[in-house]
């Protein structure tokens, strides 16, 4: 292998290493963003489940109050 070919191979290796570092950094950033969004969605789903549960409880209480009111009229 000539000196020129050796330098070219070294430059190519350095370029590939730099490219891999940049790609790894981008992948890490995207992974962190994705994880953050998934956590946010999980929190929102938990909040929604709590809201639905509260609404169901309120609806159950209203049904009981309505049935008591109808029963007392008879």
Short mmCIF file of C-alpha atoms in Angstrom, two decimals:
data_model
loop_
_atom_site.label_atom_id
_atom_site.label_comp_id
_atom_site.label_asym_id
_atom_site.label_seq_id
_atom_site.Cartn_x
_atom_site.Cartn_y
_atom_site.Cartn_z
CA UNK A 1 0.00 0.00 0.00
CA UNK A 2 1.37 3.37 -0.97
CA UNK A 3 1.61 6.34 1.37
CA UNK A 4 -1.23 8.09 -0.50
CA UNK A 5 -3.49 5.07 -0.12
CA UNK A 6 -2.65 4.86 3.60
CA UNK A 7 -3.56 8.53 4.09
CA UNK A 8 -6.80 8.05 2.17
CA UNK A 9 -7.72 5.05 4.29
CA UNK A 10 -6.94 7.00 7.46
CA UNK A 11 -9.03 9.97 6.29
CA UNK A 12 -11.89 7.67 5.37
CA UNK A 13 -11.73 6.00 8.78
CA UNK A 14 -11.77 9.37 10.54
CA UNK A 15 -14.68 10.56 8.42
CA UNK A 16 -16.63 7.40 9.20
CA UNK A 17 -15.91 7.71 12.92
CA UNK A 18 -17.11 11.33 12.88
CA UNK A 19 -20.23 10.35 10.97
CA UNK A 20 -20.96 7.57 13.45
CA UNK A 21 -20.54 9.98 16.39
CA UNK A 22 -22.97 12.45 14.81
CA UNK A 23 -25.49 9.71 14.10
CA UNK A 24 -25.17 8.40 17.64
CA UNK A 25 -25.79 11.91 19.02
CA UNK A 26 -28.86 12.36 16.83
CA UNK A 27 -30.20 8.94 17.79
CA UNK A 28 -29.74 9.73 21.47
CA UNK A 29 -31.57 13.05 21.09
CA UNK A 30 -34.48 11.47 19.23
CA UNK A 31 -34.66 8.65 21.78
CA UNK A 32 -34.85 11.14 24.64
CA UNK A 33 -37.58 13.13 22.88
CA UNK A 34 -39.56 9.97 22.20
CA UNK A 35 -39.24 8.80 25.79
CA UNK A 36 -40.41 12.22 27.00
CA UNK A 37 -43.45 12.15 24.71
CA UNK A 38 -44.35 8.61 25.82
CA UNK A 39 -44.13 9.67 29.49
CA UNK A 40 -46.32 12.69 28.74
CA UNK A 41 -48.88 10.53 26.96
CA UNK A 42 -48.91 8.09 29.89
CA UNK A 43 -49.61 10.93 32.30
CA UNK A 44 -52.40 12.26 30.10
CA UNK A 45 -53.95 8.79 29.83
CA UNK A 46 -53.82 8.42 33.63
CA UNK A 47 -55.52 11.81 34.01
CA UNK A 48 -58.18 10.83 31.49
CA UNK A 49 -58.85 7.54 33.31
CA UNK A 50 -59.28 9.46 36.58
CA UNK A 51 -61.67 11.94 34.94
CA UNK A 52 -63.76 9.13 33.45
CA UNK A 53 -63.84 7.36 36.82
CA UNK A 54 -65.02 10.56 38.52
CA UNK A 55 -67.73 11.04 35.90
CA UNK A 56 -68.89 7.46 36.32
CA UNK A 57 -69.04 7.95 40.09
CA UNK A 58 -71.03 11.16 39.69
CA UNK A 59 -73.41 9.47 37.26
CA UNK A 60 -73.89 6.62 39.74
CA UNK A 61 -74.69 9.07 42.53
CA UNK A 62 -77.18 10.89 40.32
CA UNK A 63 -78.87 7.60 39.43
CA UNK A 64 -79.16 6.72 43.12
CA UNK A 65 -80.59 10.17 43.95
CA UNK A 66 -83.09 9.87 41.07
CA UNK A 67 -84.19 6.38 42.11
CA UNK A 68 -84.63 7.53 45.73
CA UNK A 69 -86.69 10.51 44.55
CA UNK A 70 -88.93 8.26 42.38
CA UNK A 71 -89.31 5.73 45.23
CA UNK A 72 -90.35 8.38 47.72
CA UNK A 73 -93.12 9.65 45.38
CA UNK A 74 -94.77 6.20 45.31
#
